[in-house]
PDB file of C-alpha atoms in Angstrom:
ATOM      1  CA  MET C 621      18.291  48.757 -24.553  1.00 56.00           C
ATOM      2  CA  ARG C 622      20.688  47.970 -21.723  1.00 72.00           C
ATOM      3  CA  ALA C 623      24.144  49.544 -22.018  1.00 81.00           C
ATOM      4  CA  SER C 624      27.014  47.128 -22.607  1.00 87.00           C
ATOM      5  CA  HIS C 625      30.687  47.581 -21.802  1.00 87.00           C
ATOM      6  CA  LYS C 626      31.438  46.211 -25.278  1.00 88.00           C
ATOM      7  CA  ASP C 627      30.363  49.562 -26.734  1.00 88.00           C
ATOM      8  CA  TRP C 628      32.989  51.478 -24.712  1.00 90.00           C
ATOM      9  CA  HIS C 629      36.333  49.874 -25.573  1.00 91.00           C
ATOM     10  CA  SER C 630      37.012  51.622 -28.881  1.00 90.00           C
ATOM     11  CA  LYS C 631      39.453  54.527 -29.024  1.00 89.00           C
ATOM     12  CA  GLU C 632      36.668  57.015 -29.768  1.00 89.00           C
ATOM     13  CA  GLN C 633      34.451  55.876 -26.898  1.00 90.00           C
ATOM     14  CA  LEU C 634      37.332  55.775 -24.422  1.00 91.00           C
ATOM     15  CA  GLU C 635      38.232  59.328 -25.425  1.00 89.00           C
ATOM     16  CA  LYS C 636      34.617  60.299 -24.825  1.00 91.00           C
ATOM     17  CA  LEU C 637      34.739  58.847 -21.307  1.00 92.00           C
ATOM     18  CA  GLN C 638      37.986  60.665 -20.662  1.00 90.00           C
ATOM     19  CA  SER C 639      36.567  63.968 -21.909  1.00 89.00           C
ATOM     20  CA  TRP C 640      33.520  63.632 -19.625  1.00 90.00           C
ATOM     21  CA  ALA C 641      35.796  63.049 -16.641  1.00 88.00           C
ATOM     22  CA  ARG C 642      38.017  65.933 -17.742  1.00 84.00           C
ATOM     23  CA  ASP C 643      34.977  68.223 -17.934  1.00 83.00           C
ATOM     24  CA  GLY C 644      34.297  67.513 -14.271  1.00 81.00           C
ATOM     25  CA  LEU C 645      31.309  65.163 -14.589  1.00 86.00           C
ATOM     26  CA  THR C 646      30.696  62.900 -11.596  1.00 87.00           C
ATOM     27  CA  ASP C 647      30.529  59.117 -11.928  1.00 89.00           C
ATOM     28  CA  ASP C 648      26.734  59.357 -11.588  1.00 91.00           C
ATOM     29  CA  GLN C 649      26.570  61.777 -14.521  1.00 91.00           C
ATOM     30  CA  ILE C 650      28.947  59.689 -16.640  1.00 92.00           C
ATOM     31  CA  ALA C 651      26.915  56.568 -15.914  1.00 91.00           C
ATOM     32  CA  SER C 652      23.784  58.437 -16.987  1.00 90.00           C
ATOM     33  CA  ASN C 653      25.467  59.468 -20.262  1.00 91.00           C
ATOM     34  CA  VAL C 654      26.570  55.892 -20.867  1.00 91.00           C
ATOM     35  CA  GLY C 655      23.084  54.586 -20.098  1.00 90.00           C
ATOM     36  CA  CYS C 656      23.884  52.451 -17.088  1.00 90.00           C
ATOM     37  CA  SER C 657      23.737  52.717 -13.307  1.00 90.00           C
ATOM     38  CA  ARG C 658      26.532  53.986 -11.075  1.00 91.00           C
ATOM     39  CA  SER C 659      27.068  50.463  -9.707  1.00 91.00           C
ATOM     40  CA  THR C 660      27.407  49.064 -13.246  1.00 92.00           C
ATOM     41  CA  LEU C 661      29.983  51.714 -14.129  1.00 92.00           C
ATOM     42  CA  ASN C 662      31.919  50.870 -10.956  1.00 92.00           C
ATOM     43  CA  GLU C 663      31.879  47.208 -11.956  1.00 92.00           C
ATOM     44  CA  TRP C 664      33.218  48.095 -15.419  1.00 93.00           C
ATOM     45  CA  LYS C 665      36.015  50.094 -13.806  1.00 92.00           C
ATOM     46  CA  LYS C 666      36.997  47.068 -11.702  1.00 92.00           C
ATOM     47  CA  ARG C 667      36.887  44.585 -14.563  1.00 92.00           C
ATOM     48  CA  TYR C 668      38.133  46.585 -17.569  1.00 92.00           C
ATOM     49  CA  SER C 669      41.377  48.485 -17.167  1.00 92.00           C
ATOM     50  CA  ASP C 670      40.953  50.557 -20.346  1.00 92.00           C
ATOM     51  CA  ILE C 671      37.678  52.052 -19.078  1.00 92.00           C
ATOM     52  CA  SER C 672      39.148  52.645 -15.621  1.00 92.00           C
ATOM     53  CA  ASP C 673      42.295  54.262 -17.066  1.00 91.00           C
ATOM     54  CA  ALA C 674      40.282  56.564 -19.327  1.00 90.00           C
ATOM     55  CA  LEU C 675      38.257  57.893 -16.399  1.00 91.00           C
ATOM     56  CA  LYS C 676      41.332  58.240 -14.180  1.00 88.00           C
ATOM     57  CA  LYS C 677      43.276  60.144 -16.847  1.00 85.00           C
ATOM     58  CA  GLY C 678      40.400  62.549 -17.378  1.00 83.00           C
ATOM     59  CA  LYS C 679      40.074  63.282 -13.667  1.00 81.00           C
ATOM     60  CA  THR C 680      43.848  63.610 -13.271  1.00 79.00           C
ATOM     61  CA  VAL C 681      43.924  66.312 -15.936  1.00 75.00           C
ATOM     62  CA  VAL C 682      41.212  68.255 -14.098  1.00 70.00           C
ATOM     63  CA  ASN C 683      43.005  67.901 -10.767  1.00 69.00           C
ATOM     64  CA  VAL C 684      46.253  69.163 -12.263  1.00 75.00           C
ATOM     65  CA  GLU C 685      44.537  72.117 -13.927  1.00 73.00           C
ATOM     66  CA  VAL C 686      42.778  73.099 -10.693  1.00 74.00           C
ATOM     67  CA  GLU C 687      45.993  72.641  -8.722  1.00 79.00           C
ATOM     68  CA  ASN C 688      47.926  74.853 -11.135  1.00 80.00           C
ATOM     69  CA  ALA C 689      45.213  77.518 -11.064  1.00 80.00           C
ATOM     70  CA  LEU C 690      45.201  77.517  -7.251  1.00 81.00           C
ATOM     71  CA  LEU C 691      48.994  77.742  -7.125  1.00 82.00           C
ATOM     72  CA  LYS C 692      49.006  80.724  -9.493  1.00 83.00           C
ATOM     73  CA  LYS C 693      46.388  82.461  -7.360  1.00 83.00           C
ATOM     74  CA  ALA C 694      48.329  81.761  -4.172  1.00 82.00           C
ATOM     75  CA  LEU C 695      51.637  83.050  -5.577  1.00 83.00           C
ATOM     76  CA  GLY C 696      50.255  85.840  -7.708  1.00 84.00           C
ATOM     77  CA  THR C 697      50.597  85.933 -11.465  1.00 81.00           C
ATOM     78  CA  THR C 698      50.779  88.116 -14.536  1.00 84.00           C
ATOM     79  CA  VAL C 699      47.754  88.461 -16.802  1.00 81.00           C
ATOM     80  CA  LYS C 700      48.178  89.599 -20.372  1.00 85.00           C
ATOM     81  CA  THR C 701      45.270  90.973 -22.365  1.00 88.00           C
ATOM     82  CA  THR C 702      45.330  91.921 -26.010  1.00 88.00           C
ATOM     83  CA  GLN C 703      43.033  94.250 -27.927  1.00 89.00           C
ATOM     84  CA  PHE C 704      42.469  93.418 -31.586  1.00 88.00           C
ATOM     85  CA  LYS C 705      41.388  95.347 -34.625  1.00 89.00           C
ATOM     86  CA  MET C 706      39.583  93.992 -37.688  1.00 90.00           C
ATOM     87  CA  VAL C 707      41.435  94.931 -40.881  1.00 91.00           C
ATOM     88  CA  LYS C 708      40.360  94.269 -44.438  1.00 91.00           C
ATOM     89  CA  ILE C 709      42.708  91.923 -46.283  1.00 91.00           C
ATOM     90  CA  ASP C 710      44.412  93.204 -49.431  1.00 91.00           C
ATOM     91  CA  LYS C 711      42.472  92.156 -52.513  1.00 91.00           C
ATOM     92  CA  ASP C 712      45.368  90.276 -54.179  1.00 92.00           C
ATOM     93  CA  VAL C 713      46.333  88.551 -50.906  1.00 92.00           C
ATOM     94  CA  LEU C 714      42.711  87.530 -50.321  1.00 91.00           C
ATOM     95  CA  GLN C 715      42.386  86.090 -53.804  1.00 92.00           C
ATOM     96  CA  ALA C 716      45.605  84.085 -53.413  1.00 93.00           C
ATOM     97  CA  LYS C 717      44.477  82.646 -50.071  1.00 92.00           C
ATOM     98  CA  ARG C 718      41.071  81.697 -51.434  1.00 91.00           C
ATOM     99  CA  ASN C 719      42.521  80.043 -54.537  1.00 93.00           C
ATOM    100  CA  GLN C 720      44.876  78.015 -52.346  1.00 93.00           C
ATOM    101  CA  PHE C 721      42.071  76.907 -50.037  1.00 92.00           C
ATOM    102  CA  ALA C 722      39.676  76.126 -52.918  1.00 92.00           C
ATOM    103  CA  ASN C 723      42.231  73.898 -54.666  1.00 92.00           C
ATOM    104  CA  ALA C 724      42.992  71.958 -51.464  1.00 91.00           C
ATOM    105  CA  TYR C 725      39.293  71.673 -50.598  1.00 89.00           C
ATOM    106  CA  LYS C 726      38.452  70.357 -54.054  1.00 90.00           C
ATOM    107  CA  LEU C 727      41.084  67.619 -53.762  1.00 90.00           C
ATOM    108  CA  ASP C 728      39.705  66.532 -50.393  1.00 88.00           C
ATOM    109  CA  HIS C 729      36.066  66.749 -51.556  1.00 89.00           C
ATOM    110  CA  PRO C 730      35.952  65.728 -55.229  1.00 88.00           C
ATOM    111  CA  ASP C 731      32.181  65.215 -55.058  1.00 91.00           C
ATOM    112  CA  LYS C 732      31.450  68.848 -54.163  1.00 89.00           C
ATOM    113  CA  THR C 733      29.970  71.237 -56.729  1.00 92.00           C
ATOM    114  CA  ARG C 734      31.641  74.510 -57.696  1.00 91.00           C
ATOM    115  CA  ARG C 735      29.032  76.443 -55.722  1.00 91.00           C
ATOM    116  CA  GLU C 736      29.679  74.352 -52.594  1.00 91.00           C
ATOM    117  CA  ILE C 737      33.428  74.891 -52.964  1.00 91.00           C
ATOM    118  CA  MET C 738      32.924  78.665 -53.272  1.00 92.00           C
ATOM    119  CA  ILE C 739      30.732  78.757 -50.158  1.00 91.00           C
ATOM    120  CA  ALA C 740      33.244  76.714 -48.154  1.00 90.00           C
ATOM    121  CA  THR C 741      36.070  78.970 -49.354  1.00 90.00           C
ATOM    122  CA  ALA C 742      34.222  82.167 -48.432  1.00 89.00           C
ATOM    123  CA  LEU C 743      33.511  80.811 -44.927  1.00 89.00           C
ATOM    124  CA  ALA C 744      37.068  79.599 -44.374  1.00 89.00           C
ATOM    125  CA  VAL C 745      38.846  82.685 -45.758  1.00 89.00           C
ATOM    126  CA  PRO C 746      36.951  85.856 -44.704  1.00 89.00           C
ATOM    127  CA  THR C 747      37.670  89.285 -46.144  1.00 91.00           C
ATOM    128  CA  TYR C 748      38.773  90.659 -42.765  1.00 90.00           C
ATOM    129  CA  GLU C 749      41.437  89.452 -40.367  1.00 87.00           C
ATOM    130  CA  ARG C 750      42.017  90.234 -36.718  1.00 87.00           C
ATOM    131  CA  ILE C 751      45.346  91.811 -35.831  1.00 88.00           C
ATOM    132  CA  PRO C 752      46.657  92.717 -32.341  1.00 87.00           C
ATOM    133  CA  VAL C 753      47.040  96.446 -31.682  1.00 85.00           C
ATOM    134  CA  VAL C 754      47.421  96.885 -27.903  1.00 86.00           C
ATOM    135  CA  GLU C 755      48.772  94.486 -25.300  1.00 86.00           C
ATOM    136  CA  THR C 756      48.448  95.204 -21.571  1.00 88.00           C
ATOM    137  CA  VAL C 757      50.120  93.398 -18.691  1.00 86.00           C
ATOM    138  CA  GLN C 758      48.505  93.323 -15.257  1.00 84.00           C
ATOM    139  CA  GLU C 759      50.108  91.999 -12.084  1.00 83.00           C
ATOM    140  CA  VAL C 760      47.689  90.007  -9.912  1.00 79.00           C
ATOM    141  CA  ALA C 761      48.708  90.081  -6.238  1.00 82.00           C
ATOM    142  CA  PRO C 762      48.990  86.811  -4.283  1.00 82.00           C
ATOM    143  CA  ASP C 763      45.766  85.651  -2.661  1.00 81.00           C
ATOM    144  CA  THR C 764      46.254  85.011   1.061  1.00 78.00           C
ATOM    145  CA  SER C 765      43.255  82.671   1.354  1.00 79.00           C
ATOM    146  CA  ALA C 766      44.475  80.558  -1.565  1.00 78.00           C
ATOM    147  CA  ALA C 767      47.973  80.399  -0.036  1.00 77.00           C
ATOM    148  CA  ILE C 768      46.601  79.269   3.348  1.00 75.00           C
ATOM    149  CA  PHE C 769      44.383  76.642   1.690  1.00 76.00           C
ATOM    150  CA  TRP C 770      47.334  75.349  -0.347  1.00 73.00           C
ATOM    151  CA  LEU C 771      49.694  75.106   2.636  1.00 71.00           C
ATOM    152  CA  LYS C 772      47.129  73.448   4.915  1.00 72.00           C
ATOM    153  CA  ASN C 773      46.385  70.764   2.340  1.00 73.00           C
ATOM    154  CA  ARG C 774      49.918  70.206   1.022  1.00 70.00           C
ATOM    155  CA  LEU C 775      51.786  70.525   4.329  1.00 67.00           C
ATOM    156  CA  PRO C 776      49.179  69.704   6.991  1.00 68.00           C
ATOM    157  CA  GLU C 777      51.738  68.664   9.633  1.00 66.00           C
ATOM    158  CA  LYS C 778      53.512  72.005   9.374  1.00 64.00           C
ATOM    159  CA  TYR C 779      50.617  74.364   8.726  1.00 62.00           C
ATOM    160  CA  ARG C 780      47.814  73.181  10.966  1.00 64.00           C
ATOM    161  CA  ASP C 781      45.611  75.877  12.396  1.00 61.00           C
ATOM    162  CA  GLN C 782      47.535  76.053  15.668  1.00 59.00           C
ATOM    163  CA  VAL C 783      46.003  79.368  16.701  1.00 52.00           C
ATOM    164  CA  PHE C 784      42.444  78.054  16.705  1.00 49.00           C
ATOM    165  CA  ARG C 785      43.469  74.835  18.411  1.00 61.00           C
ATOM    166  CA  LYS C 786      45.162  76.807  21.205  1.00 62.00           C
ATOM    167  CA  LEU C 787      42.172  79.104  21.550  1.00 53.00           C
ATOM    168  CA  ASN C 788      39.777  76.179  21.785  1.00 62.00           C
ATOM    169  CA  LEU C 789      41.985  74.545  24.410  1.00 69.00           C
ATOM    170  CA  ALA C 790      42.221  77.784  26.388  1.00 68.00           C
ATOM    171  CA  ASN C 791      38.455  78.278  26.209  1.00 68.00           C
ATOM    172  CA  ALA C 792      37.897  74.747  27.486  1.00 73.00           C
ATOM    173  CA  GLU C 793      40.306  75.296  30.369  1.00 74.00           C
ATOM    174  CA  ASN C 794      38.645  78.600  31.233  1.00 70.00           C
ATOM    175  CA  ALA C 795      35.241  76.947  31.234  1.00 74.00           C
ATOM    176  CA  GLU C 796      36.487  74.278  33.642  1.00 77.00           C
ATOM    177  CA  LEU C 797      38.027  76.952  35.883  1.00 74.00           C
ATOM    178  CA  ASP C 798      34.812  78.941  35.847  1.00 72.00           C
ATOM    179  CA  GLN C 799      32.830  75.879  36.887  1.00 77.00           C
ATOM    180  CA  GLU C 800      35.274  75.148  39.711  1.00 73.00           C
ATOM    181  CA  LEU C 801      35.071  78.750  40.991  1.00 72.00           C
ATOM    182  CA  LYS C 802      31.302  78.600  40.973  1.00 72.00           C
ATOM    183  CA  ARG C 803      31.422  75.346  42.901  1.00 74.00           C
ATOM    184  CA  LEU C 804      33.737  76.887  45.497  1.00 69.00           C
ATOM    185  CA  LYS C 805      31.552  79.977  45.667  1.00 66.00           C
ATOM    186  CA  ILE C 806      28.461  77.940  46.485  1.00 65.00           C
ATOM    187  CA  LYS C 807      30.395  75.929  49.047  1.00 67.00           C
ATOM    188  CA  SER C 808      31.804  79.061  50.680  1.00 64.00           C
ATOM    189  CA  LEU C 809      28.390  80.678  50.889  1.00 60.00           C
ATOM    190  CA  LYS C 810      27.109  77.691  52.759  1.00 59.00           C
ATOM    191  CA  GLU C 811      30.078  77.621  55.108  1.00 62.00           C
ATOM    192  CA  ASN C 812      31.250  81.231  55.552  1.00 58.00           C
ATOM    193  CA  GLY C 813      28.531  83.590  54.389  1.00 52.00           C
ATOM    194  CA  GLN C 814      28.633  86.710  52.206  1.00 51.00           C
ATOM    195  CA  ASP C 815      32.271  87.767  52.883  1.00 53.00           C
ATOM    196  CA  MET C 816      33.639  84.746  51.076  1.00 53.00           C
ATOM    197  CA  GLU C 817      31.331  85.448  48.106  1.00 54.00           C
ATOM    198  CA  VAL C 818      32.921  88.894  47.677  1.00 59.00           C
ATOM    199  CA  LEU C 819      36.383  87.354  47.851  1.00 58.00           C
ATOM    200  CA  LEU C 820      35.590  84.781  45.177  1.00 56.00           C
ATOM    201  CA  ASP C 821      34.120  87.479  42.895  1.00 63.00           C
ATOM    202  CA  LYS C 822      37.411  89.337  43.124  1.00 60.00           C
ATOM    203  CA  MET C 823      39.334  86.155  42.315  1.00 60.00           C
ATOM    204  CA  LEU C 824      37.134  85.612  39.243  1.00 61.00           C
ATOM    205  CA  ASP C 825      37.787  89.192  38.060  1.00 66.00           C
ATOM    206  CA  VAL C 826      41.538  88.671  38.348  1.00 58.00           C
ATOM    207  CA  VAL C 827      41.409  85.415  36.353  1.00 58.00           C
ATOM    208  CA  THR C 828      39.280  87.069  33.627  1.00 62.00           C
ATOM    209  CA  LYS C 829      41.728  89.970  33.290  1.00 60.00           C
ATOM    210  CA  GLU C 830      44.669  87.585  33.022  1.00 58.00           C
ATOM    211  CA  ASP C 831      42.892  85.596  30.307  1.00 57.00           C
ATOM    212  CA  LYS C 832      42.305  88.760  28.273  1.00 57.00           C
ATOM    213  CA  LYS C 833      46.004  89.592  28.432  1.00 54.00           C
ATOM    214  CA  ASP C 834      46.848  86.178  26.929  1.00 54.00           C
ATOM    215  CA  GLU C 835      44.359  86.442  24.064  1.00 55.00           C
ATOM    216  CA  PRO C 836      45.992  86.811  20.590  1.00 52.00           C
ATOM    217  CA  LYS C 837      45.800  90.277  19.126  1.00 52.00           C
TER     218      LYS C 837
END
């Protein structure tokens, strides 16, 4: 059966679309889940604002979460970890909690049998509870690579990779100079013989040494 946009305008279905986008699914994957082609999904997005908004909101949430995670990594952050211990609940406290849950569950599910209520109560209110015993705090140092990536993408005009651009330009200029020296060398050999070849070799050595001095350390 061909998928229809009419099935995707309800609150539940729009939330499903949003959750798929939030989970990082591509439009191709979402279209596959819906049961239509990518082109059909694109057409729905153009024609129906509620479908388009649901997908945009989901992707915006992901982008914000990734952005926040990258920023924390670039600046450094504090990580807290907690160790827990399982402790048996006091008998009277346990009984009170289970009675409270059973009464509320019975009101919400009047058709359930006593056995079903007891099973639901036992699953919802276990005999042990987890309590925190040790909390540790760890400082995570800033990540240089994350900081560089952030600055290049957020402030590209200010934080372009000037070093590499200058090196590439210098390499290109050196290559042109090398070609010109070789051309002069060949010309001099034809016109003046071996003495000029020695002279040009010395000139090339001087240029090479000067280039090495200018290279970034």
